[in-house]
CSV table of N, CA and C and ligand atoms in Angstrom, one decimal:
chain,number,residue,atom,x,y,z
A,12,UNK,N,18.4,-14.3,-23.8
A,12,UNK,CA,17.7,-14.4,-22.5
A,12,UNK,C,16.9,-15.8,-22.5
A,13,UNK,N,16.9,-16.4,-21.4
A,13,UNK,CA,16.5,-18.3,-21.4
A,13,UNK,C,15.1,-17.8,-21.4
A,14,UNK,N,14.2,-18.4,-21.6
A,14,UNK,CA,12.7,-18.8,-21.6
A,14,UNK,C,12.3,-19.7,-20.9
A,15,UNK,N,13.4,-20.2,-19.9
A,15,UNK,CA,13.4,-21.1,-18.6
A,15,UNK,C,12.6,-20.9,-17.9
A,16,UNK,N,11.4,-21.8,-16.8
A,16,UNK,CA,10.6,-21.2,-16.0
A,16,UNK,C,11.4,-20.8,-15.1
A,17,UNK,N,12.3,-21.1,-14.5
A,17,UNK,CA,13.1,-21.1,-13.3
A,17,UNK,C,13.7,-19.8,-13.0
A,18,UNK,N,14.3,-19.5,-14.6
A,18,UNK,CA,14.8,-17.9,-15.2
A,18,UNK,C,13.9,-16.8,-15.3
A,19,UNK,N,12.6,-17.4,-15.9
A,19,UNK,CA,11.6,-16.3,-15.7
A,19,UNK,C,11.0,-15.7,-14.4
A,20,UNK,N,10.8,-16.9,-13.0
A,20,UNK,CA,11.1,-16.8,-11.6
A,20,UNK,C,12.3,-15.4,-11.3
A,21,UNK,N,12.9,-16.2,-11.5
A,21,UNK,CA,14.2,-15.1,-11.0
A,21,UNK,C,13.8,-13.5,-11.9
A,22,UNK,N,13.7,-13.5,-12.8
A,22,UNK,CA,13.6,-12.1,-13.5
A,22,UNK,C,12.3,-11.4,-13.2
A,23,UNK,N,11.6,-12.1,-12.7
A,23,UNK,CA,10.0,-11.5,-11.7
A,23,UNK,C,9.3,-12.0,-12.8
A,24,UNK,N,9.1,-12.2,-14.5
A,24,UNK,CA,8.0,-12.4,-15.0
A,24,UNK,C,7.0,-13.6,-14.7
A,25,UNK,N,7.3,-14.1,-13.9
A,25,UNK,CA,6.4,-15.3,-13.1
A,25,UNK,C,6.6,-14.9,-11.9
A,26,UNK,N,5.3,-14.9,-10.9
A,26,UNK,CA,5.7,-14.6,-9.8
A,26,UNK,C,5.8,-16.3,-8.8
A,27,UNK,N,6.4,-15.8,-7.7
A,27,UNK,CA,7.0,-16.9,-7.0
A,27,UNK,C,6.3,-16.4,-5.4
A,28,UNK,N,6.3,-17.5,-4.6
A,28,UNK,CA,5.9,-16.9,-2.9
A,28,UNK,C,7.6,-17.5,-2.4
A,29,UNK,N,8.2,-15.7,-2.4
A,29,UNK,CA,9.5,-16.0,-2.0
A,29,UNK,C,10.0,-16.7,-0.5
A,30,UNK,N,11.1,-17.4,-0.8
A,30,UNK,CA,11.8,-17.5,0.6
A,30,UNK,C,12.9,-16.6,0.9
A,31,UNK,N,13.6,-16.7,0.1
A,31,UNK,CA,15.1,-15.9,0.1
A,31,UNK,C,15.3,-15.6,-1.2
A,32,UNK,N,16.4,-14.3,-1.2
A,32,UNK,CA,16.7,-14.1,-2.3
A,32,UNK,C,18.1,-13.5,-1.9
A,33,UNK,N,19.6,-13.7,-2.4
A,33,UNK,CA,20.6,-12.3,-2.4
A,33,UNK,C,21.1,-13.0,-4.1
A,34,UNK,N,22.2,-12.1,-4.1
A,34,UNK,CA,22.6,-11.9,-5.3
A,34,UNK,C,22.9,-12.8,-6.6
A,35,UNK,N,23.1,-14.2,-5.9
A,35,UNK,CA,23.0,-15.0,-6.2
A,35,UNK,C,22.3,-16.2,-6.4
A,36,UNK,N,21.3,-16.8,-5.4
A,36,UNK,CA,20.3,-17.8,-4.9
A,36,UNK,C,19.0,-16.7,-4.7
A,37,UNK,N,17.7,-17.9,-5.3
A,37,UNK,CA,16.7,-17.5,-5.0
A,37,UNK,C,16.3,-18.7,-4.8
A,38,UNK,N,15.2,-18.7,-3.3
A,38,UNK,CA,14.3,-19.6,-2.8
A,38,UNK,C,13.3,-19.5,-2.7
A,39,UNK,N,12.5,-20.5,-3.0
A,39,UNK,CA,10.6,-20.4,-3.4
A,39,UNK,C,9.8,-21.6,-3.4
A,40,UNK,N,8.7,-21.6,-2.4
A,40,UNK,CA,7.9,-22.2,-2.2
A,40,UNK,C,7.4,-23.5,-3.5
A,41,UNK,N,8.1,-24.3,-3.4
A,41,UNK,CA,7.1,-25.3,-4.4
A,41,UNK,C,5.9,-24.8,-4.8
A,42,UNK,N,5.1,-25.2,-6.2
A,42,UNK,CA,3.8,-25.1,-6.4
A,42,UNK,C,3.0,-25.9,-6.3
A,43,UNK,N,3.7,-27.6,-6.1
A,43,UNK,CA,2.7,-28.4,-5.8
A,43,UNK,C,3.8,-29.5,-4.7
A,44,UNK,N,3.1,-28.7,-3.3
A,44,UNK,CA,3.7,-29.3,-2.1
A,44,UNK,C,3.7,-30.7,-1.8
A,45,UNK,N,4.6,-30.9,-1.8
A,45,UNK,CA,4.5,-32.8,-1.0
A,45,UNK,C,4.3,-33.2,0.4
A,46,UNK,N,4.5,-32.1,0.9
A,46,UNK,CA,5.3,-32.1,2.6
A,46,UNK,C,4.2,-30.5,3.4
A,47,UNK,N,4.4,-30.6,4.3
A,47,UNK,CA,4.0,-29.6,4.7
A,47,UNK,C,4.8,-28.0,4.6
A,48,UNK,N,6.4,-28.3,4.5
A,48,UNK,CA,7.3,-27.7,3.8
A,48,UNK,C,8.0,-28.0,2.7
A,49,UNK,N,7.8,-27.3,1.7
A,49,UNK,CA,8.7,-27.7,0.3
A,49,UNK,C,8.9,-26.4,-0.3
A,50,UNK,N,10.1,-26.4,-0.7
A,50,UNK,CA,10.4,-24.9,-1.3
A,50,UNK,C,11.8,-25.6,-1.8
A,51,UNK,N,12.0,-24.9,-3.0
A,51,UNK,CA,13.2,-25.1,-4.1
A,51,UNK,C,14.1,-23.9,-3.8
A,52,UNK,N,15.4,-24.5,-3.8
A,52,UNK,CA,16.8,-23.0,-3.5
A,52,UNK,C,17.5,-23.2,-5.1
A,53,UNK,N,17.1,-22.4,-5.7
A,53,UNK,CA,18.0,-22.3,-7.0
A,53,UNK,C,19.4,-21.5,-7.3
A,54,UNK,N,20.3,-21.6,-7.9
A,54,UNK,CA,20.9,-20.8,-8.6
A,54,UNK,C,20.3,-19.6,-9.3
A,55,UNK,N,20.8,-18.0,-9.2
A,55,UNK,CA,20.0,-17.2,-10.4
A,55,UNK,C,20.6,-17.4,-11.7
A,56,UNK,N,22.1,-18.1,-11.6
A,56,UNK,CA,22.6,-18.8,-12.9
A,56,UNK,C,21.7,-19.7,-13.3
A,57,UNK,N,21.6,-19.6,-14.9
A,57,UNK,CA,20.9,-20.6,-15.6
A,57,UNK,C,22.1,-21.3,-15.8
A,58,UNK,N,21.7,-23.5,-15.2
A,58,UNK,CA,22.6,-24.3,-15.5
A,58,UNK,C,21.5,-25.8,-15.7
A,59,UNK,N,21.8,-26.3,-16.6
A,59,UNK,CA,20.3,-27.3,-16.7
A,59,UNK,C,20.2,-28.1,-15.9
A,60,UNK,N,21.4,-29.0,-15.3
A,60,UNK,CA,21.3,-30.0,-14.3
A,60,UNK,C,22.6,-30.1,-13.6
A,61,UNK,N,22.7,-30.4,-12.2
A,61,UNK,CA,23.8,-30.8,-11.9
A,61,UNK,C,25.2,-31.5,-12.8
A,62,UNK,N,24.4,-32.3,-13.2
A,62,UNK,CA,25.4,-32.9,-14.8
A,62,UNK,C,26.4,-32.0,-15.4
A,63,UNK,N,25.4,-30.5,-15.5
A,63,UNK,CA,26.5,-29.9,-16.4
A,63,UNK,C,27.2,-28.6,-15.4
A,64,UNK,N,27.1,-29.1,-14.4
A,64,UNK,CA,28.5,-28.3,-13.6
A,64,UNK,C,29.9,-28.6,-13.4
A,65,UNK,N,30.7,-27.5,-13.3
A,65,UNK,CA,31.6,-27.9,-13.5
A,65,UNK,C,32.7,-27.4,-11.9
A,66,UNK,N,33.8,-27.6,-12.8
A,66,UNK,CA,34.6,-27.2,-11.2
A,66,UNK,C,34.8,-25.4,-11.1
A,67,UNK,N,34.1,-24.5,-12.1
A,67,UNK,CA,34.1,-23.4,-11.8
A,67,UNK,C,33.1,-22.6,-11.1
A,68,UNK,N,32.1,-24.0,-11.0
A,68,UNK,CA,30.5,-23.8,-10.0
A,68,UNK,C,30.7,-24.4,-8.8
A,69,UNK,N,32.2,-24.5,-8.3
A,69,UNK,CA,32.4,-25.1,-6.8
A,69,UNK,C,31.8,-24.5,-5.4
A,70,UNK,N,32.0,-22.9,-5.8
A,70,UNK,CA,31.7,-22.2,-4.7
A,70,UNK,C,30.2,-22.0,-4.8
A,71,UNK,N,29.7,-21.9,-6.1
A,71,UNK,CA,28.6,-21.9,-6.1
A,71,UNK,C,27.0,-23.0,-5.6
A,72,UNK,N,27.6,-23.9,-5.9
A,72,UNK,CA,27.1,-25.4,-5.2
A,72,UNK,C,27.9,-25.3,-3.5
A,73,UNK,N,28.4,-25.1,-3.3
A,73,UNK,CA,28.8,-24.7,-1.8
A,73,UNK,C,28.0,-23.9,-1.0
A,74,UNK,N,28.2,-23.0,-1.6
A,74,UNK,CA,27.0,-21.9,-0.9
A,74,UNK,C,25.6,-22.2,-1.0
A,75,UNK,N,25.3,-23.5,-2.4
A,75,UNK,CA,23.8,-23.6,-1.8
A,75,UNK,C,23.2,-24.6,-0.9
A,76,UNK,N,24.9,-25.8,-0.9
A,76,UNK,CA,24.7,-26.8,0.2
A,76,UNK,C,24.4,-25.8,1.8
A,77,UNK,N,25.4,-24.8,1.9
A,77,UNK,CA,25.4,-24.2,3.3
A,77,UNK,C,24.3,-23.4,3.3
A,78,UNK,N,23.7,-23.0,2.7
A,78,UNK,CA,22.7,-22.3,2.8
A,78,UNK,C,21.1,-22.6,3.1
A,79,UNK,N,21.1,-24.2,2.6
A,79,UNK,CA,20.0,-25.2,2.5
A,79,UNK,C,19.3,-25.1,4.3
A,80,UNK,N,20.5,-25.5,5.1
A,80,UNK,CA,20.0,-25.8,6.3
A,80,UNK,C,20.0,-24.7,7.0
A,81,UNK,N,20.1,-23.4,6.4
A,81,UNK,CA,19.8,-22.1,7.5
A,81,UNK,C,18.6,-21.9,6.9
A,82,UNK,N,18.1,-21.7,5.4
A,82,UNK,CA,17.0,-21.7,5.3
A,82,UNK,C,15.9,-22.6,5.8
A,83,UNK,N,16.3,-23.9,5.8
A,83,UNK,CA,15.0,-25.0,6.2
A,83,UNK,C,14.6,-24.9,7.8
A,84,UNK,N,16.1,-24.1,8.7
A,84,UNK,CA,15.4,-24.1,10.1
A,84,UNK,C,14.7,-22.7,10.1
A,85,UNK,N,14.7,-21.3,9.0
A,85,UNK,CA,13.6,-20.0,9.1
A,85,UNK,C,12.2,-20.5,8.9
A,86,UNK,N,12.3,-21.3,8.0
A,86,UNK,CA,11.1,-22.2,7.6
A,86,UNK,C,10.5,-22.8,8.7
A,87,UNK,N,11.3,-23.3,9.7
A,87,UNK,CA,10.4,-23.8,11.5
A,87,UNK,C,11.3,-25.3,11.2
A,88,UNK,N,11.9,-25.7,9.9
A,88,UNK,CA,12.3,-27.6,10.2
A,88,UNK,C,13.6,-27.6,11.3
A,89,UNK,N,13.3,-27.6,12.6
A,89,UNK,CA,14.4,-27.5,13.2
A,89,UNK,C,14.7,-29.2,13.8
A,90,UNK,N,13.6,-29.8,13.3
A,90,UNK,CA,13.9,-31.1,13.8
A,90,UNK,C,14.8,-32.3,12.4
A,91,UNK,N,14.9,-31.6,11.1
A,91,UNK,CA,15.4,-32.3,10.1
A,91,UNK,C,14.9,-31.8,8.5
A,92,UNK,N,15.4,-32.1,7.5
A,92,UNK,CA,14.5,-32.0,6.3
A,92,UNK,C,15.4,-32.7,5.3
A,93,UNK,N,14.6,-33.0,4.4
A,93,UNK,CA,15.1,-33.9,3.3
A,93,UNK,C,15.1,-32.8,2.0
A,94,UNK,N,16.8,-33.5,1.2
A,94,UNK,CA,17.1,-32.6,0.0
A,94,UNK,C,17.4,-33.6,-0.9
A,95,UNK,N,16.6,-32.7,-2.3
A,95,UNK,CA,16.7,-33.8,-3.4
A,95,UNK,C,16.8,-32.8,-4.4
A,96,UNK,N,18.0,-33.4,-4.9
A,96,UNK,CA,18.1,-33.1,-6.5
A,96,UNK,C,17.8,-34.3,-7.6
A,97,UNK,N,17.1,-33.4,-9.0
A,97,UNK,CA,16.5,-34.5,-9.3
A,97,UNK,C,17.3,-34.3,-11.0
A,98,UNK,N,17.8,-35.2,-11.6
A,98,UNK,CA,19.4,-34.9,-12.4
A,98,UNK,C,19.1,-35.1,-13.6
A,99,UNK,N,18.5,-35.1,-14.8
A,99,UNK,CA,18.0,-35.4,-15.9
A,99,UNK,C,16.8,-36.4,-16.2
A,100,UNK,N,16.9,-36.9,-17.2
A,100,UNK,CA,15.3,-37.4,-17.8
A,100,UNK,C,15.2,-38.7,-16.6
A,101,UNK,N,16.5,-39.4,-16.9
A,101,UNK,CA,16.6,-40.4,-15.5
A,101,UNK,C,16.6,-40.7,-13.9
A,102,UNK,N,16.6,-39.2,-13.8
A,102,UNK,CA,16.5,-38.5,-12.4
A,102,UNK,C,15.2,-38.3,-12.0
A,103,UNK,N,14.2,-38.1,-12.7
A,103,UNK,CA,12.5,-37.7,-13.1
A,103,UNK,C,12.8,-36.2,-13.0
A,104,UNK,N,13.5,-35.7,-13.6
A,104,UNK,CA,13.9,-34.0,-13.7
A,104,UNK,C,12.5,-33.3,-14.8
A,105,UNK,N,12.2,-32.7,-14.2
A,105,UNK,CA,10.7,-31.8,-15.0
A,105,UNK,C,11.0,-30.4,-15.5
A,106,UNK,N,12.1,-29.5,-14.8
A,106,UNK,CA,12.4,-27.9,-14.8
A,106,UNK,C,13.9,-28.2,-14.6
A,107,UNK,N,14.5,-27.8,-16.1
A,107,UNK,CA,16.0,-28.3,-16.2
A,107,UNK,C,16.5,-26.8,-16.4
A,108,UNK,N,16.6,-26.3,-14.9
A,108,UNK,CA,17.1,-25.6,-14.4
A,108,UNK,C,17.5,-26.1,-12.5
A,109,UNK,N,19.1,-26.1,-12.4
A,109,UNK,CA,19.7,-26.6,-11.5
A,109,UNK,C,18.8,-26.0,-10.0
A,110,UNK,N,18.3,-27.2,-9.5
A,110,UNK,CA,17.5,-26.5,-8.1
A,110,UNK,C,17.3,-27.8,-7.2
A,111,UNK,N,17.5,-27.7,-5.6
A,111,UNK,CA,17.3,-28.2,-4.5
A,111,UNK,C,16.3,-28.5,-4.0
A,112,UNK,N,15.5,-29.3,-3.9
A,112,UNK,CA,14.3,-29.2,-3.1
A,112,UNK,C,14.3,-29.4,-1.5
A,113,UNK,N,13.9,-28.4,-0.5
A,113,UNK,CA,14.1,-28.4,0.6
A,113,UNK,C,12.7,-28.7,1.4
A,114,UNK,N,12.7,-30.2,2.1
A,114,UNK,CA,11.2,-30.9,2.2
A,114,UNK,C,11.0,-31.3,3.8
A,115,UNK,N,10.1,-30.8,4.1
A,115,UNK,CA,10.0,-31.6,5.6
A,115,UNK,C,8.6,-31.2,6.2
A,116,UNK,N,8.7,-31.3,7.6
A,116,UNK,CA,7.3,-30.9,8.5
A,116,UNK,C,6.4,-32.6,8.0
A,117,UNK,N,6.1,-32.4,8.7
A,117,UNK,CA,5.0,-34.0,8.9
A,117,UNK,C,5.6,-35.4,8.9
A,118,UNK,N,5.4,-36.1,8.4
A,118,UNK,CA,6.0,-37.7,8.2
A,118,UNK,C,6.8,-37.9,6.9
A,119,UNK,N,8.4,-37.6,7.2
A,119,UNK,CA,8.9,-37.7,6.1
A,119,UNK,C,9.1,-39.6,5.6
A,120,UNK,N,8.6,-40.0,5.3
A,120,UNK,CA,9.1,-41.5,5.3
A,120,UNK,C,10.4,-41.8,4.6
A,121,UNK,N,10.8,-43.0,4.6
A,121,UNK,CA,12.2,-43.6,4.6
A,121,UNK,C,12.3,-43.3,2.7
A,122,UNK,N,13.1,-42.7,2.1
A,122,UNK,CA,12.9,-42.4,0.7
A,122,UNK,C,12.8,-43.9,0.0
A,123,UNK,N,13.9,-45.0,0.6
A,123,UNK,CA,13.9,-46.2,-0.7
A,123,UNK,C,13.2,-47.3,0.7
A,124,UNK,N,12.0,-47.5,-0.4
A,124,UNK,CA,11.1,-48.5,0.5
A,124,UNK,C,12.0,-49.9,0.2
A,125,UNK,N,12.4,-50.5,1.4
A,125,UNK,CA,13.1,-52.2,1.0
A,125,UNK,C,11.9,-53.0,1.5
A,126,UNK,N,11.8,-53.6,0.6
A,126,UNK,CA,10.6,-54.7,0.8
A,126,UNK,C,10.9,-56.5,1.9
B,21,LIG,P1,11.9,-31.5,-10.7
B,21,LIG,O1,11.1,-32.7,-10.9
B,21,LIG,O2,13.0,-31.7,-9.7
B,21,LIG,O3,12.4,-30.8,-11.9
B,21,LIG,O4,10.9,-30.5,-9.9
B,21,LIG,C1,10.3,-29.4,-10.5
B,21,LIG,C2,9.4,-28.8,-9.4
B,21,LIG,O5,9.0,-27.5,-9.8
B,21,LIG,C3,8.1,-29.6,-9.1
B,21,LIG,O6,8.1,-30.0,-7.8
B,21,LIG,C4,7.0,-28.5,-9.4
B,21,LIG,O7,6.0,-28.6,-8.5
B,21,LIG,C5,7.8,-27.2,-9.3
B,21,LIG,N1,7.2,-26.1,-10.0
B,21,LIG,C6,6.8,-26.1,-11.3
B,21,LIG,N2,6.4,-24.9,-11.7
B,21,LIG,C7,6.6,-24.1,-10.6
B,21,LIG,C8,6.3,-22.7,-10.3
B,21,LIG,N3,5.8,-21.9,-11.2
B,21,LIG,N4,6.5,-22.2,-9.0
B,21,LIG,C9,7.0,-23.1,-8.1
B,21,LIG,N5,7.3,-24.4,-8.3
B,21,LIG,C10,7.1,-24.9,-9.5
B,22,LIG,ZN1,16.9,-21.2,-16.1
């Protein structure tokens, strides 16, 4: 059994302020918000980073792309939201356990500032 925070989320021993859950995906409110909306859509599969998926996680990365923008308009972002995956040490990845961040509401700015 993983000792993943992400995993312990999913198995209730941490609690979470849920968004969604079915059999497969659970979504949850960020703990330290950037946005007025932020919440993570995870896999309940433990997978550490996009890196290590493969072509037998097709549908499953499918369903969390289509999933992302039904959840972000329950949430109220009916005008847009920004999604970030963040992919190992070089990604600035903190919780390597595979998850989306779903971010919006107020002034999202332009992600790569060009000087
Ligand atoms: P990342 O840098 O993509 O790995 O993002 C990890 C995210 O997990 C950060 O935005 C944290 O604020 C968030 N986080 C860490 N612990 C928790 C928790 N217990 N509940 C909800 N979000 C969390
Ligand atoms: Zn995990």
């Amino acid at each position: 059994m993983s000792d993943c925070l992400f995993c312990r989320i999913v198995r209730g021993e941490i609690p979470c302020r849920k968004v969604y859950e079915d059999d497969d995906m659970l979504a949850f409110h960020d703990i330290n918000p950037v946005a007025p909306v932020h919440f993570m859509l995870i896999p309940k599969l433990h997978l550490d980073s996009l890196s290590v998926a493969g072509s037998g996680h097709a549908a499953l990365l499918g369903k969390m792309l289509l999933l992302a923008p039904v959840l972000a308009k329950e949430q109220g972002l009916n005008n847009g939201f920004r999604t970030v995956i963040n992919t190992g040490k070089g990604g600035g990845q903190e919780v390597f356990h595979l998850h989306i961040h779903i971010i919006g509401g107020g002034n999202i700015p332009p992600m790569v500032r060009r000087e």
